[in-house]
Amino acid sequence: MEEKKKKKKKKEKKKKKKKKKEEEGGGGEEEEGEEKKEERRRRRKRRRKRRRRKRRRRRRRRRRRRRRRRRRRKKEERRKRKEEEEEEEEKRENEAEEKEDAKKRK
């Protein structure tokens, strides 16, 4: 019941306001309504553009980060492989030298 009363009061207030405006401005309320609608449309458009830009920026950043990470990983892997190969090569050379030394001793 209370809600209905509140709604009724609100409606009455709106009607009074509308009457006042019509008396003062001569019914120019419709034009203002159109302007407001247009302004809302513009705002929505701006918001959408901002959101799109933000999304694009985020996507770009993510892509860049992923690329950087991949590159870093690949570089690290290459470096590790190189180091391992060099160590293997050194081991082989050392073993060969040891064998030669052993032959010379005999």
mmCIF file of N, CA and C in Angstrom:
data_model
loop_
_atom_site.group_PDB
_atom_site.id
_atom_site.type_symbol
_atom_site.label_atom_id
_atom_site.label_comp_id
_atom_site.label_asym_id
_atom_site.label_seq_id
_atom_site.Cartn_x
_atom_site.Cartn_y
_atom_site.Cartn_z
ATOM 1 N N MET A 1 0.818 -1.203 0.000
ATOM 2 C CA MET A 1 0.000 0.000 0.000
ATOM 3 C C MET A 1 0.860 1.266 0.000
ATOM 4 N N GLU A 2 1.888 1.257 0.822
ATOM 5 C CA GLU A 2 2.742 2.440 0.922
ATOM 6 C C GLU A 2 3.429 2.737 -0.404
ATOM 7 N N GLU A 3 3.859 1.673 -1.064
ATOM 8 C CA GLU A 3 4.533 1.852 -2.356
ATOM 9 C C GLU A 3 3.604 2.507 -3.369
ATOM 10 N N LYS A 4 2.360 2.072 -3.372
ATOM 11 C CA LYS A 4 1.387 2.649 -4.304
ATOM 12 C C LYS A 4 1.205 4.143 -4.030
ATOM 13 N N LYS A 5 1.128 4.492 -2.757
ATOM 14 C CA LYS A 5 0.969 5.897 -2.377
ATOM 15 C C LYS A 5 2.172 6.717 -2.834
ATOM 16 N N LYS A 6 3.370 6.146 -2.615
ATOM 17 C CA LYS A 6 4.591 6.843 -3.020
ATOM 18 C C LYS A 6 4.602 7.071 -4.524
ATOM 19 N N LYS A 7 4.240 6.044 -5.265
ATOM 20 C CA LYS A 7 4.213 6.157 -6.724
ATOM 21 C C LYS A 7 3.224 7.233 -7.162
ATOM 22 N N LYS A 8 2.084 7.250 -6.522
ATOM 23 C CA LYS A 8 1.053 8.235 -6.854
ATOM 24 C C LYS A 8 1.568 9.650 -6.612
ATOM 25 N N LYS A 9 2.218 9.846 -5.471
ATOM 26 C CA LYS A 9 2.773 11.159 -5.139
ATOM 27 C C LYS A 9 3.796 11.582 -6.178
ATOM 28 N N LYS A 10 4.644 10.641 -6.554
ATOM 29 C CA LYS A 10 5.676 10.925 -7.548
ATOM 30 C C LYS A 10 5.046 11.381 -8.856
ATOM 31 N N LYS A 11 4.036 10.651 -9.280
ATOM 32 C CA LYS A 11 3.352 10.992 -10.528
ATOM 33 C C LYS A 11 2.744 12.388 -10.453
ATOM 34 N N GLU A 12 2.125 12.672 -9.325
ATOM 35 C CA GLU A 12 1.519 13.991 -9.145
ATOM 36 C C GLU A 12 2.570 15.088 -9.214
ATOM 37 N N LYS A 13 3.716 14.855 -8.570
ATOM 38 C CA LYS A 13 4.803 15.834 -8.603
ATOM 39 C C LYS A 13 5.250 16.074 -10.034
ATOM 40 N N LYS A 14 5.402 14.984 -10.780
ATOM 41 C CA LYS A 14 5.831 15.103 -12.172
ATOM 42 C C LYS A 14 4.837 15.928 -12.978
ATOM 43 N N LYS A 15 3.566 15.651 -12.773
ATOM 44 C CA LYS A 15 2.524 16.393 -13.489
ATOM 45 C C LYS A 15 2.593 17.885 -13.166
ATOM 46 N N LYS A 16 2.775 18.202 -11.874
ATOM 47 C CA LYS A 16 2.873 19.602 -11.459
ATOM 48 C C LYS A 16 4.062 20.282 -12.122
ATOM 49 N N LYS A 17 5.198 19.576 -12.129
ATOM 50 C CA LYS A 17 6.404 20.127 -12.750
ATOM 51 C C LYS A 17 6.159 20.403 -14.221
ATOM 52 N N LYS A 18 5.547 19.446 -14.881
ATOM 53 C CA LYS A 18 5.282 19.579 -16.313
ATOM 54 C C LYS A 18 4.385 20.796 -16.573
ATOM 55 N N LYS A 19 3.354 20.941 -15.759
ATOM 56 C CA LYS A 19 2.442 22.076 -15.911
ATOM 57 C C LYS A 19 3.186 23.389 -15.741
ATOM 58 N N LYS A 20 4.031 23.458 -14.714
ATOM 59 C CA LYS A 20 4.805 24.666 -14.451
ATOM 60 C C LYS A 20 5.673 25.011 -15.650
ATOM 61 N N LYS A 21 6.364 24.003 -16.171
ATOM 62 C CA LYS A 21 7.255 24.221 -17.309
ATOM 63 C C LYS A 21 6.483 24.727 -18.516
ATOM 64 N N GLU A 22 5.358 24.117 -18.762
ATOM 65 C CA GLU A 22 4.546 24.534 -19.905
ATOM 66 C C GLU A 22 4.075 25.977 -19.743
ATOM 67 N N GLU A 23 3.719 26.334 -18.521
ATOM 68 C CA GLU A 23 3.274 27.705 -18.271
ATOM 69 C C GLU A 23 4.418 28.690 -18.459
ATOM 70 N N GLU A 24 5.608 28.312 -17.973
ATOM 71 C CA GLU A 24 6.758 29.209 -18.066
ATOM 72 C C GLU A 24 7.341 29.260 -19.470
ATOM 73 N N GLY A 25 7.654 28.098 -19.999
ATOM 74 C CA GLY A 25 8.382 28.040 -21.271
ATOM 75 C C GLY A 25 7.497 27.871 -22.485
ATOM 76 N N GLY A 26 6.255 27.676 -22.295
ATOM 77 C CA GLY A 26 5.350 27.532 -23.427
ATOM 78 C C GLY A 26 5.491 26.187 -24.127
ATOM 79 N N GLY A 27 5.691 25.146 -23.368
ATOM 80 C CA GLY A 27 5.719 23.792 -23.947
ATOM 81 C C GLY A 27 6.990 23.443 -24.687
ATOM 82 N N GLY A 28 8.106 23.995 -24.265
ATOM 83 C CA GLY A 28 9.379 23.685 -24.933
ATOM 84 C C GLY A 28 10.057 22.444 -24.368
ATOM 85 N N GLU A 29 9.304 21.651 -23.665
ATOM 86 C CA GLU A 29 9.844 20.458 -23.009
ATOM 87 C C GLU A 29 10.237 19.382 -24.016
ATOM 88 N N GLU A 30 9.489 19.283 -25.080
ATOM 89 C CA GLU A 30 9.752 18.251 -26.087
ATOM 90 C C GLU A 30 11.114 18.448 -26.742
ATOM 91 N N GLU A 31 11.430 19.690 -27.064
ATOM 92 C CA GLU A 31 12.717 19.983 -27.699
ATOM 93 C C GLU A 31 13.869 19.600 -26.774
ATOM 94 N N GLU A 32 13.733 19.942 -25.500
ATOM 95 C CA GLU A 32 14.767 19.599 -24.530
ATOM 96 C C GLU A 32 14.936 18.086 -24.448
ATOM 97 N N GLY A 33 13.804 17.391 -24.510
ATOM 98 C CA GLY A 33 13.856 15.932 -24.475
ATOM 99 C C GLY A 33 14.674 15.385 -25.626
ATOM 100 N N GLU A 34 14.480 15.939 -26.805
ATOM 101 C CA GLU A 34 15.243 15.501 -27.988
ATOM 102 C C GLU A 34 16.730 15.777 -27.799
ATOM 103 N N GLU A 35 17.014 16.976 -27.283
ATOM 104 C CA GLU A 35 18.414 17.340 -27.047
ATOM 105 C C GLU A 35 19.060 16.389 -26.039
ATOM 106 N N LYS A 36 18.315 16.085 -24.998
ATOM 107 C CA LYS A 36 18.831 15.171 -23.977
ATOM 108 C C LYS A 36 19.107 13.798 -24.580
ATOM 109 N N LYS A 37 18.165 13.337 -25.388
ATOM 110 C CA LYS A 37 18.337 12.033 -26.038
ATOM 111 C C LYS A 37 19.589 12.029 -26.898
ATOM 112 N N GLU A 38 19.731 13.107 -27.646
ATOM 113 C CA GLU A 38 20.904 13.229 -28.530
ATOM 114 C C GLU A 38 22.198 13.213 -27.706
ATOM 115 N N GLU A 39 22.175 13.954 -26.613
ATOM 116 C CA GLU A 39 23.349 14.010 -25.739
ATOM 117 C C GLU A 39 23.662 12.625 -25.177
ATOM 118 N N ARG A 40 22.621 11.913 -24.769
ATOM 119 C CA ARG A 40 22.818 10.547 -24.257
ATOM 120 C C ARG A 40 23.446 9.660 -25.320
ATOM 121 N N ARG A 41 22.935 9.784 -26.540
ATOM 122 C CA ARG A 41 23.488 8.989 -27.649
ATOM 123 C C ARG A 41 24.970 9.275 -27.825
ATOM 124 N N ARG A 42 25.298 10.572 -27.805
ATOM 125 C CA ARG A 42 26.706 10.962 -27.959
ATOM 126 C C ARG A 42 27.565 10.367 -26.845
ATOM 127 N N ARG A 43 27.061 10.465 -25.621
ATOM 128 C CA ARG A 43 27.802 9.921 -24.472
ATOM 129 C C ARG A 43 28.024 8.422 -24.629
ATOM 130 N N ARG A 44 26.945 7.727 -25.019
ATOM 131 C CA ARG A 44 27.054 6.274 -25.219
ATOM 132 C C ARG A 44 28.115 5.955 -26.259
ATOM 133 N N LYS A 45 28.066 6.733 -27.337
ATOM 134 C CA LYS A 45 29.029 6.525 -28.425
ATOM 135 C C LYS A 45 30.452 6.695 -27.905
ATOM 136 N N ARG A 46 30.670 7.778 -27.144
ATOM 137 C CA ARG A 46 31.999 8.044 -26.576
ATOM 138 C C ARG A 46 32.445 6.895 -25.675
ATOM 139 N N ARG A 47 31.510 6.449 -24.822
ATOM 140 C CA ARG A 47 31.829 5.348 -23.899
ATOM 141 C C ARG A 47 32.235 4.104 -24.669
ATOM 142 N N ARG A 48 31.437 3.804 -25.702
ATOM 143 C CA ARG A 48 31.742 2.620 -26.512
ATOM 144 C C ARG A 48 33.124 2.728 -27.121
ATOM 145 N N LYS A 49 33.420 3.905 -27.661
ATOM 146 C CA LYS A 49 34.735 4.116 -28.278
ATOM 147 C C LYS A 49 35.841 3.914 -27.254
ATOM 148 N N ARG A 50 35.650 4.507 -26.066
ATOM 149 C CA ARG A 50 36.654 4.371 -25.002
ATOM 150 C C ARG A 50 36.858 2.905 -24.640
ATOM 151 N N ARG A 51 35.726 2.206 -24.478
ATOM 152 C CA ARG A 51 35.812 0.789 -24.111
ATOM 153 C C ARG A 51 36.553 0.003 -25.173
ATOM 154 N N ARG A 52 36.228 0.273 -26.441
ATOM 155 C CA ARG A 52 36.899 -0.422 -27.538
ATOM 156 C C ARG A 52 38.393 -0.158 -27.502
ATOM 157 N N ARG A 53 38.739 1.124 -27.315
ATOM 158 C CA ARG A 53 40.159 1.489 -27.251
ATOM 159 C C ARG A 53 40.853 0.738 -26.119
ATOM 160 N N LYS A 54 40.194 0.733 -24.968
ATOM 161 C CA LYS A 54 40.772 0.049 -23.801
ATOM 162 C C LYS A 54 40.978 -1.425 -24.107
ATOM 163 N N ARG A 55 39.948 -2.056 -24.692
ATOM 164 C CA ARG A 55 40.051 -3.479 -25.030
ATOM 165 C C ARG A 55 41.212 -3.721 -25.971
ATOM 166 N N ARG A 56 41.289 -2.866 -27.000
ATOM 167 C CA ARG A 56 42.368 -3.019 -27.982
ATOM 168 C C ARG A 56 43.726 -2.885 -27.317
ATOM 169 N N ARG A 57 43.846 -1.871 -26.460
ATOM 170 C CA ARG A 57 45.113 -1.660 -25.755
ATOM 171 C C ARG A 57 45.475 -2.879 -24.924
ATOM 172 N N ARG A 58 44.475 -3.396 -24.186
ATOM 173 C CA ARG A 58 44.719 -4.577 -23.355
ATOM 174 C C ARG A 58 45.185 -5.742 -24.207
ATOM 175 N N ARG A 59 44.459 -5.958 -25.317
ATOM 176 C CA ARG A 59 44.823 -7.066 -26.205
ATOM 177 C C ARG A 59 46.241 -6.899 -26.719
ATOM 178 N N ARG A 60 46.545 -5.674 -27.157
ATOM 179 C CA ARG A 60 47.892 -5.409 -27.671
ATOM 180 C C ARG A 60 48.939 -5.693 -26.607
ATOM 181 N N ARG A 61 48.687 -5.199 -25.398
ATOM 182 C CA ARG A 61 49.637 -5.410 -24.297
ATOM 183 C C ARG A 61 49.829 -6.897 -24.038
ATOM 184 N N ARG A 62 48.699 -7.627 -23.995
ATOM 185 C CA ARG A 62 48.786 -9.068 -23.746
ATOM 186 C C ARG A 62 49.615 -9.744 -24.824
ATOM 187 N N ARG A 63 49.301 -9.388 -26.075
ATOM 188 C CA ARG A 63 50.038 -9.989 -27.190
ATOM 189 C C ARG A 63 51.523 -9.693 -27.073
ATOM 190 N N ARG A 64 51.839 -8.427 -26.802
ATOM 191 C CA ARG A 64 53.245 -8.031 -26.667
ATOM 192 C C ARG A 64 53.925 -8.826 -25.561
ATOM 193 N N ARG A 65 53.240 -8.911 -24.424
ATOM 194 C CA ARG A 65 53.806 -9.649 -23.287
ATOM 195 C C ARG A 65 54.065 -11.098 -23.671
ATOM 196 N N ARG A 66 53.050 -11.700 -24.316
ATOM 197 C CA ARG A 66 53.200 -13.100 -24.719
ATOM 198 C C ARG A 66 54.384 -13.261 -25.653
ATOM 199 N N ARG A 67 54.466 -12.365 -26.642
ATOM 200 C CA ARG A 67 55.568 -12.433 -27.601
ATOM 201 C C ARG A 67 56.908 -12.306 -26.891
ATOM 202 N N ARG A 68 56.984 -11.316 -26.000
ATOM 203 C CA ARG A 68 58.230 -11.098 -25.260
ATOM 204 C C ARG A 68 58.606 -12.342 -24.465
ATOM 205 N N ARG A 69 57.604 -12.897 -23.783
ATOM 206 C CA ARG A 69 57.862 -14.093 -22.973
ATOM 207 C C ARG A 69 58.367 -15.238 -23.850
ATOM 208 N N ARG A 70 57.669 -15.434 -24.981
ATOM 209 C CA ARG A 70 58.078 -16.506 -25.892
ATOM 210 C C ARG A 70 59.503 -16.296 -26.370
ATOM 211 N N ARG A 71 59.786 -15.052 -26.778
ATOM 212 C CA ARG A 71 61.136 -14.745 -27.263
ATOM 213 C C ARG A 71 62.173 -15.016 -26.185
ATOM 214 N N ARG A 72 61.878 -14.543 -24.973
ATOM 215 C CA ARG A 72 62.811 -14.750 -23.859
ATOM 216 C C ARG A 72 63.043 -16.237 -23.619
ATOM 217 N N ARG A 73 61.924 -16.986 -23.595
ATOM 218 C CA ARG A 73 62.040 -18.433 -23.364
ATOM 219 C C ARG A 73 62.894 -19.084 -24.436
ATOM 220 N N LYS A 74 62.591 -18.728 -25.687
ATOM 221 C CA LYS A 74 63.345 -19.317 -26.793
ATOM 222 C C LYS A 74 64.825 -18.980 -26.675
ATOM 223 N N LYS A 75 65.104 -17.713 -26.393
ATOM 224 C CA LYS A 75 66.503 -17.293 -26.242
ATOM 225 C C LYS A 75 67.177 -18.076 -25.121
ATOM 226 N N GLU A 76 66.474 -18.186 -23.991
ATOM 227 C CA GLU A 76 67.014 -18.929 -22.849
ATOM 228 C C GLU A 76 67.296 -20.377 -23.240
ATOM 229 N N GLU A 77 66.329 -20.986 -23.915
ATOM 230 C CA GLU A 77 66.497 -22.385 -24.324
ATOM 231 C C GLU A 77 67.694 -22.536 -25.255
ATOM 232 N N ARG A 78 67.797 -21.631 -26.225
ATOM 233 C CA ARG A 78 68.926 -21.674 -27.162
ATOM 234 C C ARG A 78 70.252 -21.551 -26.410
ATOM 235 N N ARG A 79 70.299 -20.589 -25.488
ATOM 236 C CA ARG A 79 71.517 -20.351 -24.713
ATOM 237 C C ARG A 79 71.887 -21.594 -23.895
ATOM 238 N N LYS A 80 70.880 -22.177 -23.248
ATOM 239 C CA LYS A 80 71.128 -23.376 -22.443
ATOM 240 C C LYS A 80 71.642 -24.514 -23.314
ATOM 241 N N ARG A 81 70.975 -24.695 -24.465
ATOM 242 C CA ARG A 81 71.400 -25.753 -25.382
ATOM 243 C C ARG A 81 72.844 -25.549 -25.813
ATOM 244 N N LYS A 82 73.161 -24.307 -26.157
ATOM 245 C CA LYS A 82 74.527 -23.983 -26.585
ATOM 246 C C LYS A 82 75.522 -24.320 -25.483
ATOM 247 N N GLU A 83 75.195 -23.881 -24.273
ATOM 248 C CA GLU A 83 76.080 -24.151 -23.139
ATOM 249 C C GLU A 83 76.270 -25.650 -22.937
ATOM 250 N N GLU A 84 75.166 -26.387 -23.002
ATOM 251 C CA GLU A 84 75.247 -27.840 -22.828
ATOM 252 C C GLU A 84 76.110 -28.473 -23.915
ATOM 253 N N GLU A 85 75.887 -28.021 -25.151
ATOM 254 C CA GLU A 85 76.682 -28.560 -26.261
ATOM 255 C C GLU A 85 78.171 -28.252 -26.072
ATOM 256 N N GLU A 86 78.458 -27.027 -25.637
ATOM 257 C CA GLU A 86 79.856 -26.646 -25.398
ATOM 258 C C GLU A 86 80.474 -27.505 -24.296
ATOM 259 N N GLU A 87 79.705 -27.736 -23.236
ATOM 260 C CA GLU A 87 80.193 -28.581 -22.146
ATOM 261 C C GLU A 87 80.470 -30.002 -22.641
ATOM 262 N N GLU A 88 79.534 -30.513 -23.454
ATOM 263 C CA GLU A 88 79.717 -31.859 -24.020
ATOM 264 C C GLU A 88 80.991 -31.911 -24.861
ATOM 265 N N GLU A 89 81.164 -30.883 -25.672
ATOM 266 C CA GLU A 89 82.352 -30.806 -26.540
ATOM 267 C C GLU A 89 83.631 -30.781 -25.696
ATOM 268 N N GLU A 90 83.614 -29.983 -24.635
ATOM 269 C CA GLU A 90 84.775 -29.905 -23.744
ATOM 270 C C GLU A 90 85.073 -31.262 -23.110
ATOM 271 N N LYS A 91 84.005 -31.943 -22.672
ATOM 272 C CA LYS A 91 84.186 -33.267 -22.071
ATOM 273 C C LYS A 91 84.850 -34.216 -23.060
ATOM 274 N N ARG A 92 84.320 -34.221 -24.299
ATOM 275 C CA ARG A 92 84.887 -35.099 -25.332
ATOM 276 C C ARG A 92 86.369 -34.791 -25.561
ATOM 277 N N GLU A 93 86.668 -33.493 -25.680
ATOM 278 C CA GLU A 93 88.063 -33.087 -25.910
ATOM 279 C C GLU A 93 88.958 -33.528 -24.751
ATOM 280 N N ASN A 94 88.486 -33.313 -23.534
ATOM 281 C CA ASN A 94 89.258 -33.721 -22.349
ATOM 282 C C ASN A 94 89.498 -35.230 -22.338
ATOM 283 N N GLU A 95 88.435 -35.974 -22.651
ATOM 284 C CA GLU A 95 88.579 -37.435 -22.677
ATOM 285 C C GLU A 95 89.599 -37.864 -23.732
ATOM 286 N N ALA A 96 89.521 -37.234 -24.915
ATOM 287 C CA ALA A 96 90.459 -37.566 -25.993
ATOM 288 C C ALA A 96 91.896 -37.253 -25.562
ATOM 289 N N GLU A 97 92.079 -36.097 -24.921
ATOM 290 C CA GLU A 97 93.418 -35.721 -24.443
ATOM 291 C C GLU A 97 93.931 -36.712 -23.398
ATOM 292 N N GLU A 98 93.049 -37.108 -22.493
ATOM 293 C CA GLU A 98 93.442 -38.072 -21.459
ATOM 294 C C GLU A 98 93.872 -39.402 -22.078
ATOM 295 N N LYS A 99 93.120 -39.830 -23.104
ATOM 296 C CA LYS A 99 93.470 -41.083 -23.779
ATOM 297 C C LYS A 99 94.852 -40.978 -24.429
ATOM 298 N N GLU A 100 95.085 -39.840 -25.085
ATOM 299 C CA GLU A 100 96.391 -39.626 -25.733
ATOM 300 C C GLU A 100 97.518 -39.624 -24.703
ATOM 301 N N ASP A 101 97.292 -38.941 -23.586
ATOM 302 C CA ASP A 101 98.297 -38.902 -22.513
ATOM 303 C C ASP A 101 98.581 -40.309 -21.990
ATOM 304 N N ALA A 102 97.500 -41.083 -21.849
ATOM 305 C CA ALA A 102 97.663 -42.456 -21.349
ATOM 306 C C ALA A 102 98.489 -43.285 -22.328
ATOM 307 N N LYS A 103 98.265 -43.083 -23.625
ATOM 308 C CA LYS A 103 99.026 -43.820 -24.644
ATOM 309 C C LYS A 103 100.498 -43.427 -24.590
ATOM 310 N N LYS A 104 100.764 -42.132 -24.423
ATOM 311 C CA LYS A 104 102.151 -41.638 -24.388
ATOM 312 C C LYS A 104 102.902 -42.188 -23.180
ATOM 313 N N ARG A 105 102.210 -42.329 -22.068
ATOM 314 C CA ARG A 105 102.839 -42.822 -20.844
ATOM 315 C C ARG A 105 103.302 -44.271 -21.005
ATOM 316 N N LYS A 106 102.525 -45.020 -21.764
ATOM 317 C CA LYS A 106 102.872 -46.433 -21.955
ATOM 318 C C LYS A 106 104.034 -46.513 -22.872
#
